[in-house]
Tab-separated table of C-alpha atoms in Angstrom:
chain	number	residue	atom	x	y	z
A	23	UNK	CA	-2.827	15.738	-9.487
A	24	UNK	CA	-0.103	13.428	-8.113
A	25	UNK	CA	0.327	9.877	-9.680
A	26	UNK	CA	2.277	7.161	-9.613
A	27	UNK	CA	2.484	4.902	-13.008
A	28	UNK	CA	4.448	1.514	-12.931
A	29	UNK	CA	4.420	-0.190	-16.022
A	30	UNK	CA	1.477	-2.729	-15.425
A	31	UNK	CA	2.804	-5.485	-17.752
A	32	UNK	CA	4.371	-8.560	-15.811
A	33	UNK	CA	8.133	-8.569	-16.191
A	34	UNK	CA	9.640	-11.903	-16.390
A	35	UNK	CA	13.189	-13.100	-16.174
A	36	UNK	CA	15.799	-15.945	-15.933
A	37	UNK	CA	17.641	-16.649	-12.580
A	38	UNK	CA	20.498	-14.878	-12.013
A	39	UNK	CA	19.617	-11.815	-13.964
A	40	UNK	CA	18.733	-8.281	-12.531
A	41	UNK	CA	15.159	-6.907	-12.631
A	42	UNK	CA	14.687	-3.532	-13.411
A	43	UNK	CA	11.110	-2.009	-12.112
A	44	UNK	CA	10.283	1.039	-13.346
A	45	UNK	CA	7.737	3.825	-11.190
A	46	UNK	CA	7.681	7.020	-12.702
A	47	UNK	CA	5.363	10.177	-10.981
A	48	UNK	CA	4.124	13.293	-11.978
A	49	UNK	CA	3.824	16.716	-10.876
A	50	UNK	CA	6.400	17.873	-8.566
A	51	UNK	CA	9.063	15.603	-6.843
A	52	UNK	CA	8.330	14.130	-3.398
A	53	UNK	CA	10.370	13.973	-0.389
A	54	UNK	CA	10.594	10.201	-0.368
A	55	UNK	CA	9.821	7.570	-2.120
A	56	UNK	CA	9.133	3.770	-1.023
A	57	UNK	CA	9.173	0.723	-2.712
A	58	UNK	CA	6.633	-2.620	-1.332
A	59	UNK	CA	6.271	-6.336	-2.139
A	60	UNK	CA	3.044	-8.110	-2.260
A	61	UNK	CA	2.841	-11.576	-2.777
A	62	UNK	CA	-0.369	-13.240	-3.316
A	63	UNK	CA	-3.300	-13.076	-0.556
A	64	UNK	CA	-1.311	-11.232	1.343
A	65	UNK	CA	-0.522	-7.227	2.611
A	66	UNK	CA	2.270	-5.062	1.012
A	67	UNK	CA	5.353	-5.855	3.062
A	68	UNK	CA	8.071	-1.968	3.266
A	69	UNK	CA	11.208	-2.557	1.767
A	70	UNK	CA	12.914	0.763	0.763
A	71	UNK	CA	12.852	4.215	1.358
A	72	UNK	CA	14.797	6.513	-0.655
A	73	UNK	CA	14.605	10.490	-0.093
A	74	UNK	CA	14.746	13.005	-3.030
A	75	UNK	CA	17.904	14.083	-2.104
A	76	UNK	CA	19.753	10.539	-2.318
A	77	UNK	CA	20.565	9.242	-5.495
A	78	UNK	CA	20.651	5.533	-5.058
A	79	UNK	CA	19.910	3.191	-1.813
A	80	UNK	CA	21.058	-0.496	-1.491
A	81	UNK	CA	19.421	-3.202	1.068
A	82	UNK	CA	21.354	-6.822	0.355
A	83	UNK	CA	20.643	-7.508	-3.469
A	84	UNK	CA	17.980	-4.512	-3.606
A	85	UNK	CA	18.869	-0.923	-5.239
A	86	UNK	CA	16.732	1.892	-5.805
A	87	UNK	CA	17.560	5.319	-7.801
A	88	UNK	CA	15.801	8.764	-7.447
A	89	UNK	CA	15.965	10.667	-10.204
A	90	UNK	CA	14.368	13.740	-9.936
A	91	UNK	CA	14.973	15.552	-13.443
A	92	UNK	CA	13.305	11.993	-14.975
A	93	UNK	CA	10.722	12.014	-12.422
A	94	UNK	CA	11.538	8.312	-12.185
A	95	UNK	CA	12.807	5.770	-9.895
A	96	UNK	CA	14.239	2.336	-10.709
A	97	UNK	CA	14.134	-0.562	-8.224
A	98	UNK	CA	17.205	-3.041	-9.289
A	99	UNK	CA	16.872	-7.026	-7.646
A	100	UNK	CA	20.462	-8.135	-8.421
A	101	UNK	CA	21.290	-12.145	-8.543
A	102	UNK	CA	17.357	-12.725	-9.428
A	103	UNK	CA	15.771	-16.078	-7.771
A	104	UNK	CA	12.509	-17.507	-8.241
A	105	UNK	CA	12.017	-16.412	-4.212
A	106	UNK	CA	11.654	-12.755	-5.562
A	107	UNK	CA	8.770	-13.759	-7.616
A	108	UNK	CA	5.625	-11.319	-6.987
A	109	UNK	CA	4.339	-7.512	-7.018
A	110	UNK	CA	6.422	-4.431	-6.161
A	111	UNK	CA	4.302	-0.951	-5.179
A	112	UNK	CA	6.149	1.980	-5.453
A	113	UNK	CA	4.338	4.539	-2.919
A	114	UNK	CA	4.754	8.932	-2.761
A	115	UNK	CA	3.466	10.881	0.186
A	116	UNK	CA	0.635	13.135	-0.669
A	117	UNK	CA	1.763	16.704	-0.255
A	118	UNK	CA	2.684	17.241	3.247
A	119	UNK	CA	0.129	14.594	4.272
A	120	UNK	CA	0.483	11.260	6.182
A	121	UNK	CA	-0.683	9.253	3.423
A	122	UNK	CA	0.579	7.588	0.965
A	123	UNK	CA	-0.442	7.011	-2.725
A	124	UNK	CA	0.363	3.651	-4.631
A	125	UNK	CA	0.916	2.640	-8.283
A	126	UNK	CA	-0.700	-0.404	-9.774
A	127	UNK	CA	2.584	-1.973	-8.649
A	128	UNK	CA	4.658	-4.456	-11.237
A	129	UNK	CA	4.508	-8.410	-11.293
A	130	UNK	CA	7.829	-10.173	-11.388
A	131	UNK	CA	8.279	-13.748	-12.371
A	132	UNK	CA	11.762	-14.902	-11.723
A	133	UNK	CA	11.818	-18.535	-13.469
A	134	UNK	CA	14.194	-20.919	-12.672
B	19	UNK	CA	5.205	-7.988	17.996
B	20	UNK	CA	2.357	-9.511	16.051
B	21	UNK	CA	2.147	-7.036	13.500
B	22	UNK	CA	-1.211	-5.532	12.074
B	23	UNK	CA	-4.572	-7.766	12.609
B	24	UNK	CA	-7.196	-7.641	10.511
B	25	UNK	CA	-10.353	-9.798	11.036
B	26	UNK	CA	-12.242	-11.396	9.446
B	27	UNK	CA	-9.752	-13.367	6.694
B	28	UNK	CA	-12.415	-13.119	4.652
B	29	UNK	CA	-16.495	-12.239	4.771
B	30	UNK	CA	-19.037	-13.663	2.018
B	31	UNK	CA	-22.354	-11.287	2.536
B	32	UNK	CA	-25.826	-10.539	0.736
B	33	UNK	CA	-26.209	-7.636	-0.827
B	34	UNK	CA	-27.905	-4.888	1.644
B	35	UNK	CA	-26.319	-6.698	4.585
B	36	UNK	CA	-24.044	-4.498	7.185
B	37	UNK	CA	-21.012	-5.235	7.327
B	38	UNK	CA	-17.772	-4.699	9.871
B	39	UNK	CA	-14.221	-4.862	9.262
B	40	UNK	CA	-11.637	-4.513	12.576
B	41	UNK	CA	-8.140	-3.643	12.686
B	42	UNK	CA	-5.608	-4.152	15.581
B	43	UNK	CA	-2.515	-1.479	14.913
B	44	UNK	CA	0.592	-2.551	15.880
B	45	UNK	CA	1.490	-1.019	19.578
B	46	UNK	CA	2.942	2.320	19.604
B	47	UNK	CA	2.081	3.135	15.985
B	48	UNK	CA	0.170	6.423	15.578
B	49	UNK	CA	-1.162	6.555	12.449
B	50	UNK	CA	-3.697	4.040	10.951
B	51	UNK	CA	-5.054	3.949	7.532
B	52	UNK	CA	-7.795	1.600	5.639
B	53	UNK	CA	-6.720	1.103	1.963
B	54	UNK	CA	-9.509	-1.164	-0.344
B	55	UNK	CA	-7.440	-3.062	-3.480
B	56	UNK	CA	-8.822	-3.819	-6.445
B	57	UNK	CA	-7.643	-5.183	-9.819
B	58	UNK	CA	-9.331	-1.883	-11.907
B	59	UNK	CA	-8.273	0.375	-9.360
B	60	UNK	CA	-5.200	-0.743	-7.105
B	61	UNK	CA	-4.765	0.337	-3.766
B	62	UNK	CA	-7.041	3.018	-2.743
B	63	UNK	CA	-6.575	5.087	0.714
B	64	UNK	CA	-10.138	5.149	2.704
B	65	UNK	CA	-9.412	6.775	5.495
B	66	UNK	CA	-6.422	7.967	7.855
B	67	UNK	CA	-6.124	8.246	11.693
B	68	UNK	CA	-3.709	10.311	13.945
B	69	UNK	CA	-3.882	9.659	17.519
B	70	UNK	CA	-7.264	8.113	16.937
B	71	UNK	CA	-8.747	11.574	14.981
B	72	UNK	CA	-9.729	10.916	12.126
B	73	UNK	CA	-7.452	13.515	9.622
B	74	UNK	CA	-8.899	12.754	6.231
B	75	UNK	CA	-11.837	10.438	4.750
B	76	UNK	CA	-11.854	11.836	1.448
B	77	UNK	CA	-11.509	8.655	-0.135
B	78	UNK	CA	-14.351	7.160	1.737
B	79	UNK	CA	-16.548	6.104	-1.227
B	80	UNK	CA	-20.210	7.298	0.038
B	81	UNK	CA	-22.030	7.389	2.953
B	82	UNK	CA	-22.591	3.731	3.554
B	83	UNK	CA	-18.901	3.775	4.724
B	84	UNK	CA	-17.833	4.917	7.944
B	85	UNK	CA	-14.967	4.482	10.076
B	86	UNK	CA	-13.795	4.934	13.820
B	87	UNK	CA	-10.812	4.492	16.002
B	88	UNK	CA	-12.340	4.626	19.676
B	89	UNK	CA	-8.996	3.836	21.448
B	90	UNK	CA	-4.873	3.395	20.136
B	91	UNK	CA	-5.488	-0.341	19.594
B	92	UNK	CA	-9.157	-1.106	17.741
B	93	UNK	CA	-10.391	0.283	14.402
B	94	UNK	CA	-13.589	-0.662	12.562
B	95	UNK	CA	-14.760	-0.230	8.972
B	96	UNK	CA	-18.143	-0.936	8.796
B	97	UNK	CA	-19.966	-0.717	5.600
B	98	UNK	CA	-24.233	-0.498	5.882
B	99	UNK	CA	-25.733	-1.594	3.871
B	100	UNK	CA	-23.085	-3.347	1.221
B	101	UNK	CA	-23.313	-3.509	-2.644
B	102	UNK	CA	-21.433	-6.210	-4.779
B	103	UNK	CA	-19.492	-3.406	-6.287
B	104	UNK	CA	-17.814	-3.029	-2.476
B	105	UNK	CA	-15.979	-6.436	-3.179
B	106	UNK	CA	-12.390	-5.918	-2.930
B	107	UNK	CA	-9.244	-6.876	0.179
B	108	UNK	CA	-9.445	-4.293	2.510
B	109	UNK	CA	-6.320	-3.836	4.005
B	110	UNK	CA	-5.317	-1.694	7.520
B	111	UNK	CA	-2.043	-0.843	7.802
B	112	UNK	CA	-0.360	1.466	10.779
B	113	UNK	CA	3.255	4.024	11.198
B	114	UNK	CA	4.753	5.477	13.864
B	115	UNK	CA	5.186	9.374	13.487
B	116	UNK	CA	8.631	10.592	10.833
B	117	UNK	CA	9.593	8.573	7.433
B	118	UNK	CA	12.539	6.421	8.429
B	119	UNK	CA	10.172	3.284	7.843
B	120	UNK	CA	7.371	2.534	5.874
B	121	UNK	CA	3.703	1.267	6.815
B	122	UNK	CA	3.196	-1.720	8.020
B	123	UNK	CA	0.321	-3.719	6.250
B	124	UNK	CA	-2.045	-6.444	7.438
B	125	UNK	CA	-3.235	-9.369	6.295
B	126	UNK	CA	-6.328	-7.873	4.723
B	127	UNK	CA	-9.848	-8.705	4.638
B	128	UNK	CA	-11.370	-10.380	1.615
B	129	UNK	CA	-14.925	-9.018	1.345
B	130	UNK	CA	-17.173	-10.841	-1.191
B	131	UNK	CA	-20.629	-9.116	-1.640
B	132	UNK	CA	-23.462	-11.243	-3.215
């Protein structure tokens, strides 16, 4: 079946570093993946969408990688701040569905 | 545009009670799904609409759950009768048609059963 594991321990990190979130899937590689935040009490807010055949995508300080041999993608928050504190979902479509599936997603705590 | 509405915020309910959950997509979108989040289980897909059809309710737990999109811009989850093991945020969330963007997520209801 197809899942989606993120490692489910919180990451935390100083200011100014780079986060490295790590969503890795199984069984064969999707089209697209897509990367969410969730902050507390509230809904999981799209950031990124990176296709199978596009190595790496940037938005601002965010970069995510595809790699399909790994069957992994990292998400990358360069120039950390305490502002980027919360969960990030990583998300694959189900087949050829409309639907997505999520992983357990990763907490982040950026401290000061 | 207001983005996805969900009401209630929240819901506190006995045990055996109905319960309805209502979603507002945001204009345009045609696909709507209801996801349930839980700390064991994460985010869990219900049920997904496509033009207001229904396309797969596989992950509709039981019977007691039941969905229905009567027009582009109202959905209801309605749960009858509720157990405390239905506690969880219910979210809705809606797309337009192709992949350039991702779903956009409500606010989520917070059901507590009792």
């Amino acid at each position: 079946s197809q899942k989606i594991e993120q490692n489910s321990e919180a990451l935390n990190i100083q200011e100014g570093k780079t986060a490295t979130l790590t969503c890795n899937y199984t069984n064969y590689s999707p089209a697209y993946l897509q990367w969410y935040r969730q902050d507390p009490g509230r809904g999981p807010v799209f950031l990124l969408l990176i296709r199978e055949n596009e190595k790496e995508k940037r938005k601002e300080r965010l970069k995510v990688t595809f790699d399909t041999t790994l069957k992994q993608s990292l998400f990358h928050i360069t120039a950390s701040q305490p502002a980027d504190s919360a969960t990030y979902l990583c998300a694959r479509p189900s087949g050829n569905t409309g639907k997505l599936i999520f992983g357990q997603g990763t907490t982040l705590q950026v401290k000061p | 545009d207001a983005g996805v509405i969900q009401s209630p915020r929240h819901e506190v309910t006995e045990m055996g009670q109905e319960v309805t959950l209502r979603c507002k997509p945001i204009s345009g979108h045609d696909y709507l799904f209801w996801y349930r989040q839980t700390m064991m289980r994460g985010l869990e897909l219900l049920i997904y609409f496509n033009n207001n059809v229904p396309i797969d309710d596989s992950g509709m737990p039981e019977d007691r759950f039941s969905a229905k999109m009567p027009n582009a811009s109202f959905s209801t989850l309605k749960i009858q009768p509720s157990e405390p093991r239905d506690s969880a945020v219910y979210f809705c969330a809606s797309r337009e048609t192709g992949v350039r963007g991702g779903y956009t997520f409500g606010s989520g209801t917070r059901l507590t059963v009792v």
